[in-house]
XYZ file of C-alpha atoms in Angstrom:
270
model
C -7.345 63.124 62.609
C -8.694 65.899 61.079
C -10.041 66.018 57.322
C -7.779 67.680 55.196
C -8.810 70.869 53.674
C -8.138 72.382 50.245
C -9.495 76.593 49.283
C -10.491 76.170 45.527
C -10.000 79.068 43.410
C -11.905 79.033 40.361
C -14.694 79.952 38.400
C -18.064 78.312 38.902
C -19.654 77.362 35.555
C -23.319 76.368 37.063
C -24.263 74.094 33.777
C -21.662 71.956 31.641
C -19.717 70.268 34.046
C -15.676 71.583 34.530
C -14.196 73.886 37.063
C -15.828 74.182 40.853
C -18.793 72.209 39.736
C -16.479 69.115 38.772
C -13.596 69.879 41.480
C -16.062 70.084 44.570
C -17.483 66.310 43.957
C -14.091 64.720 42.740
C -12.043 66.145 45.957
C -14.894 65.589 48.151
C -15.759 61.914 47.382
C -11.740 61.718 47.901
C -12.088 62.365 51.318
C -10.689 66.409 51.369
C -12.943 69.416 52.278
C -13.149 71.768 49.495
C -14.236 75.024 50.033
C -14.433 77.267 46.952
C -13.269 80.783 46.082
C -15.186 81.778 42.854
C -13.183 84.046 40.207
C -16.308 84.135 38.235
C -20.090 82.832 38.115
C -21.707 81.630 34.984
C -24.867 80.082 34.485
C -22.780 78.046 32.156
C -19.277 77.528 30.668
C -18.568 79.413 27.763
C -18.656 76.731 25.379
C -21.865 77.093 25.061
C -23.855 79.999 22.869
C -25.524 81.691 25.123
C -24.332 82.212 29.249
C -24.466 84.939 31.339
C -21.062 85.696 33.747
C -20.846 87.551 36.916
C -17.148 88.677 37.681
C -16.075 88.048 41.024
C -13.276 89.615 41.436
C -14.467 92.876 43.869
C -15.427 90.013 46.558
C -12.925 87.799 46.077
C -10.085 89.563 48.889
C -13.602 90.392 51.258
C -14.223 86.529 51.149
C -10.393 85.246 51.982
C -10.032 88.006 55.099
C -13.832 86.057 56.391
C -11.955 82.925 56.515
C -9.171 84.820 57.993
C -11.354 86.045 60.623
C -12.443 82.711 61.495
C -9.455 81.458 61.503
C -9.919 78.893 58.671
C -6.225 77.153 57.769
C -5.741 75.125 55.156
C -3.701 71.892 53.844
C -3.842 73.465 50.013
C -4.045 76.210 47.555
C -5.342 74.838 44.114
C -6.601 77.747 41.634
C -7.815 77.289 38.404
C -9.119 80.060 35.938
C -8.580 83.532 36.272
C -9.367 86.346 34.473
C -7.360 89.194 34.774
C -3.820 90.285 36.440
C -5.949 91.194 39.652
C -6.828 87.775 40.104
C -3.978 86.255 40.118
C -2.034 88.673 42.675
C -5.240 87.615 44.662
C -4.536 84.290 44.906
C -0.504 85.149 45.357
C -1.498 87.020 48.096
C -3.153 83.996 49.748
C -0.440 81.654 49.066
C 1.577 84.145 51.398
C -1.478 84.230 54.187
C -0.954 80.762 54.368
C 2.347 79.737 53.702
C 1.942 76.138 54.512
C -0.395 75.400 52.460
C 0.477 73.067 48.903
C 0.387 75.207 46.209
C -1.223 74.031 43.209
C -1.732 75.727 40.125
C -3.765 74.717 36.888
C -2.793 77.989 34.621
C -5.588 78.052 32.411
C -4.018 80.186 29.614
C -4.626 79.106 26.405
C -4.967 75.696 24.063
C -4.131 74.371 20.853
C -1.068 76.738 20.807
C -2.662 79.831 21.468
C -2.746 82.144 24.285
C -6.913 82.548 24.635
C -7.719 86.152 23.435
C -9.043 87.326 27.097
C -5.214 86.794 28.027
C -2.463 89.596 27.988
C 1.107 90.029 28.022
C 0.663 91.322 31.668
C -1.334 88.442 32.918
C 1.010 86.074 31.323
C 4.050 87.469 33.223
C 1.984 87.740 36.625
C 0.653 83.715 35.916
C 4.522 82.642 35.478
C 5.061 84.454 38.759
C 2.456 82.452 40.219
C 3.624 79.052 38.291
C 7.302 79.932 40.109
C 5.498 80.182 43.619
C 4.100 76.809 43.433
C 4.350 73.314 44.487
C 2.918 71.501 41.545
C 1.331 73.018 38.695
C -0.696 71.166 35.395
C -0.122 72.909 32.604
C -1.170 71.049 28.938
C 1.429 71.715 25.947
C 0.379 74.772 24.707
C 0.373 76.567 28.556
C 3.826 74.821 29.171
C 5.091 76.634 26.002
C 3.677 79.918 27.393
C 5.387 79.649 29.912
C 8.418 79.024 29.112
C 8.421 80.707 25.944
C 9.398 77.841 23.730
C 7.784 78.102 20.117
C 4.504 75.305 20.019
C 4.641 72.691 17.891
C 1.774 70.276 17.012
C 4.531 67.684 16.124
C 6.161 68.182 19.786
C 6.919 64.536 21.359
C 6.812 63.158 25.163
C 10.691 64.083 25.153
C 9.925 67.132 24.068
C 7.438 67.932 26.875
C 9.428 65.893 29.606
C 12.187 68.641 28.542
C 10.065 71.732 29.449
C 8.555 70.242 32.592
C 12.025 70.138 33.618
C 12.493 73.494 32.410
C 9.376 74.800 34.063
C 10.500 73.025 37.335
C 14.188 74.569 37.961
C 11.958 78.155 37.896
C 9.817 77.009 41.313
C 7.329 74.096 41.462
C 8.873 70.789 42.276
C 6.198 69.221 40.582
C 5.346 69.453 36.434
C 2.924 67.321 34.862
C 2.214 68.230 31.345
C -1.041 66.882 30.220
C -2.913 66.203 26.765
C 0.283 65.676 24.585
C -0.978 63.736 21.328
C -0.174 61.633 19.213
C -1.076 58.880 16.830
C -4.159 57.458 18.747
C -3.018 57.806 21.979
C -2.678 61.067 24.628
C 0.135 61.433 27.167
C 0.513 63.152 30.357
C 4.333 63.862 30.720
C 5.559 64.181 34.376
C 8.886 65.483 35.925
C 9.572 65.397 39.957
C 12.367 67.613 41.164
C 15.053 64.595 42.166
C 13.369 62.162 40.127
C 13.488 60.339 36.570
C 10.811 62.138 34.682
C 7.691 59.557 33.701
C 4.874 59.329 31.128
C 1.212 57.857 31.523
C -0.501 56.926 28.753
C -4.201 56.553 27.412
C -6.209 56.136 24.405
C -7.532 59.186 22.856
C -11.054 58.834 22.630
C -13.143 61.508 20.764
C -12.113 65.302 20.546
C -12.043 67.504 23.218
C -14.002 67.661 26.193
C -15.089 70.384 28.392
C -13.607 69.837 32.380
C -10.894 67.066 31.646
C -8.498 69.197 32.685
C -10.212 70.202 35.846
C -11.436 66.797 36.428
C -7.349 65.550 36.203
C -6.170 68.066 38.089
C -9.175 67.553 41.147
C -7.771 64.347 41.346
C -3.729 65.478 41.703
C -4.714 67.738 44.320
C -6.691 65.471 46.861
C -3.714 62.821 46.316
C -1.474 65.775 46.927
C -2.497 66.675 50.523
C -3.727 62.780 51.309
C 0.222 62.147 50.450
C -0.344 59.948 47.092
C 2.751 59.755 45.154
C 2.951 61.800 41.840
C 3.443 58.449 39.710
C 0.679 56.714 41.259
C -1.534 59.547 41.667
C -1.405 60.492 37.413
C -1.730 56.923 36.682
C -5.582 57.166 38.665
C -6.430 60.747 36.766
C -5.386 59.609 33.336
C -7.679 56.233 33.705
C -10.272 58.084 35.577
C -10.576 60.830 33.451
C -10.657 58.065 30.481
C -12.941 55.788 31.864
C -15.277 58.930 32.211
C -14.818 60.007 28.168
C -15.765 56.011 27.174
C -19.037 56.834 29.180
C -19.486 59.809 27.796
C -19.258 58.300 24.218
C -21.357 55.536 25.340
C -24.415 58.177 26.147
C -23.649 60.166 23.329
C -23.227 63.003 25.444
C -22.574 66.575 23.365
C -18.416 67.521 24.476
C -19.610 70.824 25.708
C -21.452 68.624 28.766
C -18.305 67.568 30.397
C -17.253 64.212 31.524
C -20.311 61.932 33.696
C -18.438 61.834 36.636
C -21.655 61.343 38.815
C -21.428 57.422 36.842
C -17.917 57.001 38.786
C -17.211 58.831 41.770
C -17.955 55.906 43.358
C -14.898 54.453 42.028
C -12.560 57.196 42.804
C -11.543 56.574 46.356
């Protein structure tokens, strides 16, 4: 049997550890192919003061038709960030050349309420488009409230989340999991399956804020995805990976903007 095989759309922040540079090792050392599409190329995420950033978007449709040429299939779609309207009819465009493929989307759109300021009212519009078109997308709290245009709330509960996954599910992807939603000393990732009684996994929160948890969680969804992991079972393993990887990072005192030390428990992963 062949090994399955996932194209990775996303930027590739060299230094700091989240997008590509996290998703390539934690799909891999799960036993999928990864081959990456880059939407951008920074010497390091932009968390940090000083990077530089190459735009990739002029070879990004010159890169899919070489796989096309070769006739490269593949088991999944998972994209991550994208920078303009452009990019994301890009990657709608190759969820039609290969219709079936999963579809996973991580819509990287904003945080702590707010819509990030590179993001406009067009881009938003064309991201829900791509949201609808998809299998299974992982959008935290404030993105789920993009999308579905429900007013954030740092008070919001796991009902209140479970509610718009369910939401965000009856307008395409029969999977929602919304992750990060706090409260009191622990953070929830709220999940709803089309057909199925929506769930919650729980951890501790540990720290603030960490640059590539979400990638790092949603790396994990998609290689369970295509190796045919159950949603329930397959959060449960991101939520304590991703928080076994934060108690590390406490542990070496590592600055937030350096990303999770997955390299201390890949080994772990399978």
């Amino acid at each position: 049997m062949s090994t399955p095989r996932i194209a990775a759309i996303h930027d590739l922040s060299c230094f700091g550890r989240c997008s590509l540079t996290v998703a390539i090792p934690v799909i891999s050392a799960m036993g999928v192919q990864v081959c990456p599409l880059p939407t951008a190329v920074l010497c390091a995420h932009t968390g940090y003061p000083s990077f530089t950033f190459a735009d990739f978007t002029a070879h990004m449709r010159e890169y899919a038709a070489g796989w096309d040429r070769l006739g490269v299939r593949f088991d999944a779609v998972y994209s991550g960030f994208l920078g303009s309207a452009e990019q994301i009819d890009i990657v709608l465009d190759f969820c039609r050349a290969h219709p079936g493929a999963l579809r996973i989307v991580d819509p990287v759109m904003g945080d702590d309420g707010a819509v990030y300021k590179t993001y406009t009212a067009d881009m938003c519009a064309r991201m829900r488009a791509l949201c609808e078109a998809a299998d299974c997308i992982t959008p935290n709290l404030t993105e789920a409230c993009i999308l579905t245009g429900v007013p954030f709330s740092k008070d919001m509960t796991c009902e209140d989340a479970a509610i718009i996954a369910q939401q965000l599910s009856e307008t395409g992807p029969a999977r929602v999991v919304v992750t990060g939603v706090e409260f009191q000393d622990r953070v929830a990732n709220v999940c709803y399956e089309r057909g199925c009684t929506s769930f919650t996994v729980q951890t501790a929160r540990l720290g603030g804020q960490r640059s590539g948890t979400g990638d790092v969680f949603s790396a994990i969804l998609i290689a369970d995805a295509v190796n045919g992991v159950s949603l329930e079972k397959s959060v449960e393993k991101a939520s304590h990976f991703v928080c076994t990887c934060v108690e590390r990072a406490i542990d070496m005192d590592l600055p937030r903007t350096d990303g999770l030390p997955i390299e201390e428990e890949l080994r772990n992963l399978r």
